[in-house]
Every structure is written in C-alpha cells, then in structure tokens.
CSV table of C-alpha atoms in Angstrom, one decimal:
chain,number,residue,atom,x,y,z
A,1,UNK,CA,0.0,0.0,0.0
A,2,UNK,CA,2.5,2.2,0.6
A,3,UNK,CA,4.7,1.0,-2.5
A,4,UNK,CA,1.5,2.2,-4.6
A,5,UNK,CA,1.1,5.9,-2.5
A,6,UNK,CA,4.5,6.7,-3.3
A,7,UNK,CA,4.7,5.2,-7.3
A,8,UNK,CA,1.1,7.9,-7.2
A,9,UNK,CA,3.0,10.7,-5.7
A,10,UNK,CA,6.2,10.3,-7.4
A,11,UNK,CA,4.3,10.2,-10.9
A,12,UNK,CA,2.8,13.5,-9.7
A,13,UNK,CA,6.3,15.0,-9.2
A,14,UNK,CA,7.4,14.1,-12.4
A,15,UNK,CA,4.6,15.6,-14.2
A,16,UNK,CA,4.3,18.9,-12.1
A,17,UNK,CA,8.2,19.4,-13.3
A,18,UNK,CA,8.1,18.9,-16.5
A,19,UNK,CA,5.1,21.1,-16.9
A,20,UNK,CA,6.7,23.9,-14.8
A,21,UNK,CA,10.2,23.2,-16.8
A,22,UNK,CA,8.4,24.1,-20.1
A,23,UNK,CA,6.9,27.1,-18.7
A,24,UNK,CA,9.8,28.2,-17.1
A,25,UNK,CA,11.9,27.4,-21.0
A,26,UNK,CA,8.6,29.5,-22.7
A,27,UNK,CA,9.3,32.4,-20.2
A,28,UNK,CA,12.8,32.9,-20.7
A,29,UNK,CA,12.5,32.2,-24.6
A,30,UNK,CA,10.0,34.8,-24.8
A,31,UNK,CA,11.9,37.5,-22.0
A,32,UNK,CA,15.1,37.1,-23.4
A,33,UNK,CA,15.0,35.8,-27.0
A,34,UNK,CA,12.3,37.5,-28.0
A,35,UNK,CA,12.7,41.2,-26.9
A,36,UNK,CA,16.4,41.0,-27.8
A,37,UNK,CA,15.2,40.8,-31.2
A,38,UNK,CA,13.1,43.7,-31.7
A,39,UNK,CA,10.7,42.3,-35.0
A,40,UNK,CA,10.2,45.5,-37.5
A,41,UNK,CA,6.0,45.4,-37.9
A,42,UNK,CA,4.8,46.9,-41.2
A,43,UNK,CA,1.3,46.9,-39.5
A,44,UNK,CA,0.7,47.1,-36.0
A,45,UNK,CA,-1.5,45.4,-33.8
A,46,UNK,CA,-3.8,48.1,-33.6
A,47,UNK,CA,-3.8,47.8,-37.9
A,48,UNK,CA,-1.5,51.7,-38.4
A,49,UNK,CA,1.0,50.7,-41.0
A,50,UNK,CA,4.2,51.4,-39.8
A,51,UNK,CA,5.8,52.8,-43.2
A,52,UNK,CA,7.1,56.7,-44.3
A,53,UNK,CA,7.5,57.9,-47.4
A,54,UNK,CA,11.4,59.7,-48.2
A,55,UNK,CA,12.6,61.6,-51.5
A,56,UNK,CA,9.2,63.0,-52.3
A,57,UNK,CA,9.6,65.3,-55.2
A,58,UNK,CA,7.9,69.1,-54.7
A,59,UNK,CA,5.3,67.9,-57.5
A,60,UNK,CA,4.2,64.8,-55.8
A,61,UNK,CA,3.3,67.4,-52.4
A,62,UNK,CA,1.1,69.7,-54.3
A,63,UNK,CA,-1.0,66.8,-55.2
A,64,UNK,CA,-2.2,66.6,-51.5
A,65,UNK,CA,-3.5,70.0,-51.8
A,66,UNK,CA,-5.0,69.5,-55.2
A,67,UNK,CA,-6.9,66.5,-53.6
A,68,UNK,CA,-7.9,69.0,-50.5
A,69,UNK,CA,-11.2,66.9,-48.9
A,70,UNK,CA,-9.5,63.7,-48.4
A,71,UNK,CA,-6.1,65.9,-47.0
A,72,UNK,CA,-8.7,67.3,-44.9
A,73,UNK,CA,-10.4,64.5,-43.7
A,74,UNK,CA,-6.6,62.2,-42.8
A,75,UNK,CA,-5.8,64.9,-40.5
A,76,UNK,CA,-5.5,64.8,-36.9
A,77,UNK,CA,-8.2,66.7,-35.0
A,78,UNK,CA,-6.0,69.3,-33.5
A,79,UNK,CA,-4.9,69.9,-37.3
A,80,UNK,CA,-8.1,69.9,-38.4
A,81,UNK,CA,-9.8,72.3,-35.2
A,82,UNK,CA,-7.0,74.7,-36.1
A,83,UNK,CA,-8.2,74.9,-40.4
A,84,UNK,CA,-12.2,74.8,-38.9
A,85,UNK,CA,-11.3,78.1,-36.3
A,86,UNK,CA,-9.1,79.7,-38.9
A,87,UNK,CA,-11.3,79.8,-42.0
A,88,UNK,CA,-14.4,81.1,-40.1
A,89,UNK,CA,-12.0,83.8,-38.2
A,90,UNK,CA,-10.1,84.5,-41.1
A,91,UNK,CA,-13.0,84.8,-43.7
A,92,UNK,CA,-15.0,87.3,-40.9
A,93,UNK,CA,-11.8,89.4,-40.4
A,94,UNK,CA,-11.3,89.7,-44.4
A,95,UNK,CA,-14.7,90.7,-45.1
A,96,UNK,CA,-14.6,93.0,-42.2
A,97,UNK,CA,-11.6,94.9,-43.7
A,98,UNK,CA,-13.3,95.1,-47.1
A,99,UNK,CA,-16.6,96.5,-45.5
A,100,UNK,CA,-14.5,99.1,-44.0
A,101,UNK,CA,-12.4,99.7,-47.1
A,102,UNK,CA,-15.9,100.8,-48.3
A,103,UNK,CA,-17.0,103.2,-45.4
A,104,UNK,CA,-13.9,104.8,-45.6
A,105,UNK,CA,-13.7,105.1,-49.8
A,106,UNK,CA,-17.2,106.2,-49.3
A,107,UNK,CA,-16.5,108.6,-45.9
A,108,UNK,CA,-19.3,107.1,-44.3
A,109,UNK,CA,-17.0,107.2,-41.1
A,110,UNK,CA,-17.2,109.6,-37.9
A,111,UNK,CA,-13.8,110.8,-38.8
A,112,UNK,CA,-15.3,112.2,-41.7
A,113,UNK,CA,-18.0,114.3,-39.9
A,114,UNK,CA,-20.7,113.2,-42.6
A,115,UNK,CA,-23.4,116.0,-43.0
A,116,UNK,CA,-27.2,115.2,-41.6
A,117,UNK,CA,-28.6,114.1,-44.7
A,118,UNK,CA,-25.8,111.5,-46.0
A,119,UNK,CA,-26.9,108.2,-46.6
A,120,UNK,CA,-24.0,105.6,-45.8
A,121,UNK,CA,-23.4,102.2,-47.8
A,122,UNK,CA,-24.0,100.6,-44.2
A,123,UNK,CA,-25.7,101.9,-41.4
A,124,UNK,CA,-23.8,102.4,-38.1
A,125,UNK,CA,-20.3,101.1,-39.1
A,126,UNK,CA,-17.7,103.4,-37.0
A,127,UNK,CA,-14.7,101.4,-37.1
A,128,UNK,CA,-12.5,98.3,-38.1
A,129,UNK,CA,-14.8,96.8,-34.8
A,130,UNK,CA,-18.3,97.4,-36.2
A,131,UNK,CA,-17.2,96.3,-40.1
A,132,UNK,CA,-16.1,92.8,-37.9
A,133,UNK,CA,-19.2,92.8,-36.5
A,134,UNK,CA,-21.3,93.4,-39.1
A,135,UNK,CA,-19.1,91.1,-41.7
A,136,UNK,CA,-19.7,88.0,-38.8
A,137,UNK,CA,-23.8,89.1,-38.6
A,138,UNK,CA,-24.0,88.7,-42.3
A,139,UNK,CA,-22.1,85.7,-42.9
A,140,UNK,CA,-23.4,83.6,-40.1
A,141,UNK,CA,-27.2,85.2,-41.0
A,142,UNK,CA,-27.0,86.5,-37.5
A,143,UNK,CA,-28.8,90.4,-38.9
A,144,UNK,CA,-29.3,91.8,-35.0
A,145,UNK,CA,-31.2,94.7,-37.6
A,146,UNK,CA,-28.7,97.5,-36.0
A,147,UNK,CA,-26.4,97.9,-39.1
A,148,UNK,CA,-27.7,96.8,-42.5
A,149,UNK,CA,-26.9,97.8,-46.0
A,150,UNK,CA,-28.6,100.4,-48.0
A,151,UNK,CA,-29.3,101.2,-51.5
A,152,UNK,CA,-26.5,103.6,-51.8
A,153,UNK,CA,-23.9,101.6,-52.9
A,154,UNK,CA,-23.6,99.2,-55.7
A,155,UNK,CA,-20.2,98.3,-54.3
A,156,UNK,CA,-21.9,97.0,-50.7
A,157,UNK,CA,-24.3,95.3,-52.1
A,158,UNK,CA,-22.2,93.4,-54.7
A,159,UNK,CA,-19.8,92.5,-51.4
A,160,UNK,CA,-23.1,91.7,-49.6
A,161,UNK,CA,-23.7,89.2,-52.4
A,162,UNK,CA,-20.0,87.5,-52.8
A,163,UNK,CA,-19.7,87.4,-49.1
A,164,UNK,CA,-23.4,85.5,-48.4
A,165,UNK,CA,-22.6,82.8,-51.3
A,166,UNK,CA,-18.5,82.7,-50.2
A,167,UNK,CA,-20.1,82.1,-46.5
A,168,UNK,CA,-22.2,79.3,-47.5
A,169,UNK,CA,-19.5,77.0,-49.6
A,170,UNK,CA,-17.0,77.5,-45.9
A,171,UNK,CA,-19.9,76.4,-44.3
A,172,UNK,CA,-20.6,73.6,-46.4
A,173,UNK,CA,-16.7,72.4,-46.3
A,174,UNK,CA,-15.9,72.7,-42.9
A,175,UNK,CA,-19.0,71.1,-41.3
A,176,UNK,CA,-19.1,67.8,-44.5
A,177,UNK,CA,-15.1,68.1,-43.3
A,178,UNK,CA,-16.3,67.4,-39.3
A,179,UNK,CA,-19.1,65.2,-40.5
A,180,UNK,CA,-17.6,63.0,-42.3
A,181,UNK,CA,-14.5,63.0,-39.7
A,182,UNK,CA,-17.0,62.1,-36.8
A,183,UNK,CA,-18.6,59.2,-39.4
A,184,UNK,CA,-15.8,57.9,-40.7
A,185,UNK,CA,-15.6,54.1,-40.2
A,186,UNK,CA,-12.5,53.8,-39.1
A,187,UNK,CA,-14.0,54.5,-35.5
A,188,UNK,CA,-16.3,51.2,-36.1
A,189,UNK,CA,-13.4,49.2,-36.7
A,190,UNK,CA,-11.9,49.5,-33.3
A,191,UNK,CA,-15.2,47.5,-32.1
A,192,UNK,CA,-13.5,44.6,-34.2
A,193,UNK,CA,-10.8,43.0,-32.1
A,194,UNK,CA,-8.6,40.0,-32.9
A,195,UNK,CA,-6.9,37.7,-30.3
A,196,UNK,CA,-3.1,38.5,-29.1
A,197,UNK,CA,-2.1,35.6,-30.2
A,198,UNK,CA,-2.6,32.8,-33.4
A,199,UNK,CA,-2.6,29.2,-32.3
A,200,UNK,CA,-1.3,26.0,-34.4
A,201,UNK,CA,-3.0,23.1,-33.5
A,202,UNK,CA,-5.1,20.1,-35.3
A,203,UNK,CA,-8.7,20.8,-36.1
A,204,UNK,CA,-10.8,18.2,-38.0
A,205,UNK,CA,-7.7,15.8,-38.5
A,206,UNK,CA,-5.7,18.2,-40.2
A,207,UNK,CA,-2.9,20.6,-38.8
A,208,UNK,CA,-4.0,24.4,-38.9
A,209,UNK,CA,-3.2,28.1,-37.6
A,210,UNK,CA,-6.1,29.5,-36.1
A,211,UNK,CA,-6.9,33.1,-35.1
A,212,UNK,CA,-10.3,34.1,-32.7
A,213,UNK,CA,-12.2,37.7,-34.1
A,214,UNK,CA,-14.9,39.3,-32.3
A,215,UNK,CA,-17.6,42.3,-32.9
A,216,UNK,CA,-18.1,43.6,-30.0
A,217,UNK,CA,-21.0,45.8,-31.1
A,218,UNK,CA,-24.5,43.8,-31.1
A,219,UNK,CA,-24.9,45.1,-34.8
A,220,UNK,CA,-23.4,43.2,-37.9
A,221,UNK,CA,-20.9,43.8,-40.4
A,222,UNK,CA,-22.6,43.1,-44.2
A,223,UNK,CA,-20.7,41.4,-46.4
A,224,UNK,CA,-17.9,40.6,-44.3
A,225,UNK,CA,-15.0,38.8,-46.1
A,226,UNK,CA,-11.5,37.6,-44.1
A,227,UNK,CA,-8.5,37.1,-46.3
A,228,UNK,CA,-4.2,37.2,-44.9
A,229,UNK,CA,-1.0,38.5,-46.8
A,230,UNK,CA,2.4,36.6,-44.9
A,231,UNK,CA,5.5,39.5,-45.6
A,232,UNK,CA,8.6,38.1,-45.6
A,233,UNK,CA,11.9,38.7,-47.6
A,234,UNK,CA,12.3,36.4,-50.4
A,235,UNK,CA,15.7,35.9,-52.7
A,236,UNK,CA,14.5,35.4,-56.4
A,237,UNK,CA,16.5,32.4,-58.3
A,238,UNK,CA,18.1,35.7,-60.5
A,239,UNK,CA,19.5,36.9,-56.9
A,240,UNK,CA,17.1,39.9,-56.4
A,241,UNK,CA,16.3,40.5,-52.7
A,242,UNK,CA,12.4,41.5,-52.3
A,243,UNK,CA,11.8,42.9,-49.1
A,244,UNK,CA,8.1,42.7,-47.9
A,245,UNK,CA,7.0,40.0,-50.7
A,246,UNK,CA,3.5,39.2,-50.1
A,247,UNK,CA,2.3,35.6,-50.0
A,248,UNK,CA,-1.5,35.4,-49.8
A,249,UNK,CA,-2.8,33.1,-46.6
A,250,UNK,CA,-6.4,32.1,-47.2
A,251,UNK,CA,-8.6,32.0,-44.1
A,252,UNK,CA,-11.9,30.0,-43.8
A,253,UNK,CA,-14.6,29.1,-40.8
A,254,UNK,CA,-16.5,26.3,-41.4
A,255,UNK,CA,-19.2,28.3,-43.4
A,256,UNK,CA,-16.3,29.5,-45.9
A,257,UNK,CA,-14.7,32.8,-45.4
A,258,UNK,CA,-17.5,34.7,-47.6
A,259,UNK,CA,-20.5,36.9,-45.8
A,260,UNK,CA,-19.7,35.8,-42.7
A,261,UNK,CA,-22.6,35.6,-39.5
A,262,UNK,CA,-20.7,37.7,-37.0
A,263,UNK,CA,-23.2,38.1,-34.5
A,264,UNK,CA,-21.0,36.0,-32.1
A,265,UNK,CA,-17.0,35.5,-31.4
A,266,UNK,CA,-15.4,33.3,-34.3
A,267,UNK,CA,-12.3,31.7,-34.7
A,268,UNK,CA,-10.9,31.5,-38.5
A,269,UNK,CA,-8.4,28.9,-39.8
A,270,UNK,CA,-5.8,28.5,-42.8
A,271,UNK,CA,-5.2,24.8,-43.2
A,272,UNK,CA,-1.8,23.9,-43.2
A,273,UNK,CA,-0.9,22.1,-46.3
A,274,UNK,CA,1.6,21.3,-49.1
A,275,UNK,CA,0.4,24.8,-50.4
A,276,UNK,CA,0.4,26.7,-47.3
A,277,UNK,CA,4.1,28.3,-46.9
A,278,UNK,CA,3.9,27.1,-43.0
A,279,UNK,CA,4.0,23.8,-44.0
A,280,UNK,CA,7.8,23.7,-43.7
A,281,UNK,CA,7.8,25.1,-40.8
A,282,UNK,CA,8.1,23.1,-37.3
A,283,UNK,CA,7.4,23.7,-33.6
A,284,UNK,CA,11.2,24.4,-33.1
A,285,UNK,CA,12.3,26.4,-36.1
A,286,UNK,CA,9.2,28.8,-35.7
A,287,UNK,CA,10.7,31.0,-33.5
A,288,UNK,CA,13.8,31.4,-35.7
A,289,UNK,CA,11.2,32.4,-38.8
A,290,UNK,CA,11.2,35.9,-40.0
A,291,UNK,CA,7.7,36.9,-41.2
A,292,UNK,CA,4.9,39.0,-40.5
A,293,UNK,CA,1.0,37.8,-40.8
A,294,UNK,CA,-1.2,40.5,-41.7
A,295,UNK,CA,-5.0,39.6,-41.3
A,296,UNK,CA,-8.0,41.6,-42.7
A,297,UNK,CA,-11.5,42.0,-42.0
A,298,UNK,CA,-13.6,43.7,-44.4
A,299,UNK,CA,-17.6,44.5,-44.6
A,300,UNK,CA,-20.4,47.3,-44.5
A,301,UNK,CA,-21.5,48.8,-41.3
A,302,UNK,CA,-24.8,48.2,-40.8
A,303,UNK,CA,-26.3,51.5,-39.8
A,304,UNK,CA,-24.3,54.0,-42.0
A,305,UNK,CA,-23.6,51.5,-45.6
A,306,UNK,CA,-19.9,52.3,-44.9
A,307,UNK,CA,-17.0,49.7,-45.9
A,308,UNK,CA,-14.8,49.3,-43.2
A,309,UNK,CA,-11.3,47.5,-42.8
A,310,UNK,CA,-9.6,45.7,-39.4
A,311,UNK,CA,-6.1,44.9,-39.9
A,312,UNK,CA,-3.6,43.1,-37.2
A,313,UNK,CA,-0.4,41.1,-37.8
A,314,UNK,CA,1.5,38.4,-35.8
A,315,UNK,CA,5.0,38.0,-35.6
A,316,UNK,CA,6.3,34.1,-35.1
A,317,UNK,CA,6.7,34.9,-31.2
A,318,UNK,CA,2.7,35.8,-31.5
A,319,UNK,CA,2.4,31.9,-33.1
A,320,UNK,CA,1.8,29.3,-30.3
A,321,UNK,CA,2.5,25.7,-31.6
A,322,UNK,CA,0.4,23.1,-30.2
A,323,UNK,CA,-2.0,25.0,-28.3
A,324,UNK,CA,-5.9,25.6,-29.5
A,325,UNK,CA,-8.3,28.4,-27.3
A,326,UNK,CA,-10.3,28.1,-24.6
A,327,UNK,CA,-14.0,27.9,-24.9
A,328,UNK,CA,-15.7,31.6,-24.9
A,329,UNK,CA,-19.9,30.7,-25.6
A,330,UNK,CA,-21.7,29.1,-23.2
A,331,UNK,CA,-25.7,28.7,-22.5
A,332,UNK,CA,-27.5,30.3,-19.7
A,333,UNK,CA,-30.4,28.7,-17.8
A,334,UNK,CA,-32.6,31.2,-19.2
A,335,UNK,CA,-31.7,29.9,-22.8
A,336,UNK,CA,-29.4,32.9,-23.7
A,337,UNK,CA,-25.6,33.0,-25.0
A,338,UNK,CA,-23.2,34.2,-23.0
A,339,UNK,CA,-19.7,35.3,-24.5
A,340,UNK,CA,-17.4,35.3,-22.0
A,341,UNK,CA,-14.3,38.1,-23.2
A,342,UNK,CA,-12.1,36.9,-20.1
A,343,UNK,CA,-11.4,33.9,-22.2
A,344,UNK,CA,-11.3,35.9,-25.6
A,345,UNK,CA,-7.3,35.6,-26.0
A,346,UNK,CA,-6.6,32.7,-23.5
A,347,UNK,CA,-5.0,29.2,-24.9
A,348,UNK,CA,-4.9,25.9,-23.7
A,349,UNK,CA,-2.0,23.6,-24.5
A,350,UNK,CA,-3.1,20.1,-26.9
A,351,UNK,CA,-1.5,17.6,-28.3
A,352,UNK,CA,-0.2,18.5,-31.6
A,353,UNK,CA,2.5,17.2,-34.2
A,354,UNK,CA,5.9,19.2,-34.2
A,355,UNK,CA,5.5,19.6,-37.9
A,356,UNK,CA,3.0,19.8,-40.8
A,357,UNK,CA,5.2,16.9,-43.2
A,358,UNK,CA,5.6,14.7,-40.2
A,359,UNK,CA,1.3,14.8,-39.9
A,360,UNK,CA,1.0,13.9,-43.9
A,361,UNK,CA,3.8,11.3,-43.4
A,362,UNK,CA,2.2,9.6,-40.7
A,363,UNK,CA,-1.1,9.6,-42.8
A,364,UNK,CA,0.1,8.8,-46.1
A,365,UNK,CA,2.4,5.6,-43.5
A,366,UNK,CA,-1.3,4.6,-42.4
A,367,UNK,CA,-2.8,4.7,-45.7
A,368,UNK,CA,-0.4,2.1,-47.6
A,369,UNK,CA,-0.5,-0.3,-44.7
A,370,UNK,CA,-4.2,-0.5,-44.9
A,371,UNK,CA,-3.9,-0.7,-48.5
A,372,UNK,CA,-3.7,-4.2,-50.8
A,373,UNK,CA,-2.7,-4.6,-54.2
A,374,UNK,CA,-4.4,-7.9,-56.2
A,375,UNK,CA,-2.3,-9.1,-58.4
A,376,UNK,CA,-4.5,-11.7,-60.9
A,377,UNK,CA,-1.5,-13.1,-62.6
A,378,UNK,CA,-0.3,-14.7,-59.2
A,379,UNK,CA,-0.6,-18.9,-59.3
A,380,UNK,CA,0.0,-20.4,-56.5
A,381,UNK,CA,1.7,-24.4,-57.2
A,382,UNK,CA,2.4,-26.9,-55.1
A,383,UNK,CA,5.8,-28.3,-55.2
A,384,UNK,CA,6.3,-32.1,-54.2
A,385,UNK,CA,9.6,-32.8,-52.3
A,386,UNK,CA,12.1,-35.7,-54.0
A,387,UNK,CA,14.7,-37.0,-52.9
A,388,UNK,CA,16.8,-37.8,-55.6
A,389,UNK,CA,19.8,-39.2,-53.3
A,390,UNK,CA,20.3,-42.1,-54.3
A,391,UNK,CA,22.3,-44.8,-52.0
C-alpha cells in the first residue's frame, strides 16, 4: 500500500516538473529571446501601417492639396480644429476689412463728420470693430437689424452678395469636413478586435493556424469577407532581394470565409498544407522564422452603408505551436448566450505534431499499410519434395 502511494505521488512529481520546466523554457524564450530581437512590424496590432515615405519630389506634395477633402479628412483633429477656427476667423476678419475699405472710400466714417442728410453704404459702421461685426452678422445670418446695408452703394451690395454665397461654400466644407470625420468608419473598426495571439494546433484531423475575431458591437458587419498577406523577404533564383514580398494566406470558418454571421465570437483557420508556406515550418524552427502575418477584416457597417477594414499582424513569437483556445460561448439557464471576453485571448495547451510533413507522413504511412494490391496473374503451385539421393 505504501509501495502504490508513493509510485502515485512520485508520478505526480514528475509531471508537475516537466510542466513547470516548459513554462519556465517559454518564459525565458519569450523574455530574453524575443525582446532581444526587436521584429520590424509593417502593420501594428492596432492595424497603423508602420511605413514613411522619403525623396518625395515638390510635385508629388502639391497633389495633396489639389486632392484637398481627403487631406482634410486624414488629419488629426488638432490639425483639423486649427483649419475649422481659422477659416471662419479668417473669412469674418477679411470681409470685415473690405466692408471698412468701403465706409472709408465712401466717408461714411465719424472721422469724416458726414453732414445730416448722407446716406452711408452701411448703417452704423464706425470702425474696423463694427465692419467685424457686421461682416460675422452677415455671414453667419446672425442680422441683430442694427447695421444693415442700403441702397447707396452698388459696391456693398455686390460685397453683400459675394460674401453670403462665399459664406455658404465654408460652411458647407468645414461642417461635411467634421461630419464626415465624426462618421468615418475607421472608428467602427476598433469594435473589431482579434486575439493577441494565433494558435497552431489540429482541427478536424488536419494541422491548422487559427486566429479568434470578435464584434463587440450587437450590430453586424454586411458582407464581411477575411483574407491574410504573410511578408517576408524572399531571394529570387536571379538573386534579387524583395523585401516585404507578399504571399497570400487564405482563411476560412466552417461556413467559408465569404458573408460571414458575426453576430458571435469566431475563430478563423488556414489549413496547413503542401500549399500553405507554413507547412515547412516546425514547432522548433518557428521561433527562428522571420515573417509578418497580416490579417484583414472587411464588410459594410450596418447603420451607416460604410465599408470598413480591421487589420492586425503576428510575428512568429505571437504563433503558439500546439495550443488551441479556450472555450468563450456558453448557454444560460434562461436559454441565452453568453460570450465570455475573459477567455477571448486565452490558450490551452493540446496535443499536436511538431511539424505539418511529419502529420501527412504519418497519414500517407497509415494509408499504404491499410492498402492491398491484387495481383491476378499470381498462381499459387504446389511443389512435391524428391529425394533424388540415391544410396
């Protein structure tokens, strides 16, 4: 009895340290290894692309202006709160120095000392501060009905005119400009998240990478479609180095990878096969890898018609080899589903083969031994001993 306690408790030994030997191996592969080698990210996990442009000739910069909505709408806000405040500021101050350009070419001033009966172009303008005024009255269509113009002058009224239509088209920019900012999709996307990490593990007999994507909005995305690029520098057989060659990485669910149902937390897959570049990779030589997995999510916003894009990448210390995640859907009592986020990015450690070619090796062994081959010019004959010895 005690023989059988301690074979129990030695067993449990064994198994506590290898498991806290491989976590202990992962932790200082990952500390030490892995930040020691800083990977260069074209996109980051958040999906900016981490690229800038150099040698731009003058032309190529004026096209940005020529192209002025879109500049507009890629700026940052404080860039773009700084155009909004100047324009209106800037178009009421310029007006304002033209109306007073006309009291003063028409001495409609105090400085003046107009007689009784003269009739001014505007009423009550006595200054570069009351020509402001009035310029912000009129293009805003404020018209407090103290100063106005008169029939006097052609001049005013023709500003009065240009000003009122010139008002409307700054309107009309600046507030689409903000609009459109505050609408953009991009701000939809960030309720698309991906998991930290992609998992290799078996799934449905064969050996795939697998990635988890979640909405966490309750409305869907139309139309969605998930495809992958892998970036990774490539040598031509002619000896031309190509940084950032692009190797698509198709990515299905069991439903395909077309108009997917996102209405709950899904986990996408590229099968790992003689096509798939991963497929000479192995559980030990991953790490050593140099690539870059880009994944994207595209589809229509629901509410607005939009198309958006999510974008993330993994780096091979971001690709856990035989590991598969945790469940994240369960069923209430009350018949609901529950998604669980705690468990959105966690992993759980499975059985798995060390490399894609030893899997198909060990199917393709198990496939010829159960096969037979009839051969139907095969005769089986008897042969009678003799003894031809003769004594």
């Amino acid at each position: 009895m005690n023989a059988s306690r301690w074979n129990v408790f030695e067993t449990l030994i064994r198994v506590l340290t290898e498991s806290m030997f491989k976590r202990l191996r992962k932790w200082v592969v990952t500390r030490f290894f892995g930040h020691s080698r800083q990977r260069a990210r074209l996109v980051s996990k958040d999906g900016r692309c981490n690229i800038e442009f150099g040698n731009v000739e003058a032309q190529s910069r004026f096209i940005f202006f020529v192209d002025i909505w879109t500049t507009v709408l890629d700026l940052k806000w404080r860039y773009k709160m700084t155009i909004f405040i100047t324009a209106f500021l800037g178009s009421w101050f310029f007006f304002g120095l033209l109306w007073y350009a006309v009291a003063y070419i028409h001495k409609d001033l105090p400085e003046f000392h107009p007689s009784a009966n003269h009739t001014p172009c505007v009423e009550n303008i006595n200054g570069l501060t009351s020509a402001f005024l009035f310029s912000l009255e009129t293009q805003v269509t404020i018209g407090y009905g103290f100063r106005c113009v008169t029939e006097q002058c052609a001049t005013a009224i023709f500003l009065l005119i240009f000003q009122s239509i010139l008002g409307v088209v700054v309107n009309s920019f600046m507030c689409g400009a903000i609009l459109a900012k505050i609408s953009r999709p991009k701000k939809r996307a960030k309720t698309i998240t991906f998991s930290k990490n992609a998992v290799i593990s078996k799934r449905g007999g064969k050996l795939c990478l697998l990635i988890r994507v979640a909405n966490l909005r309750k409305s869907l995305l139309i139309g969605s479609h998930i495809y992958g690029k892998l970036l990774k520098t490539t040598v031509t057989p002619e000896g031309e180095t190509i940084i950032l060659d692009q190797i698509n990485i198709n990515f299905v669910v069991d439903a395909g990878n077309e108009n997917l149902f996102f209405i709950s937390p899904l986990t996408i897959y590229h099968v790992i096969d003689h096509n798939s570049p991963f497929f000479h990779m192995a559980a030990e030589t991953l790490i050593q890898q140099d690539f870059e997995l880009v994944v994207f999510l595209d589809g229509t916003v629901e509410s607005t018609s939009a198309t958006c894009q999510v974008r993330t990448s993994y780096v091979p210390e971001e690709v856990l080899w035989g590991y598969r995640f945790a469940p994240i859907v369960s069923k209430t009592k009350e018949g609901k589903y529950r998604v669980d986020f705690h468990n959105f990015s966690k992993t759980v450690e499975v059985e798995t083969p060390h490399c894609a070619m030893c899997l198909y090796n060990e199917k393709d062994a198990r496939a010829r031994m159960k096969r037979g081959y009839d051969n139907p010019n095969f005769i089986l004959s008897e042969v009678n001993e003799t003894d031809d010895t003769k004594m």
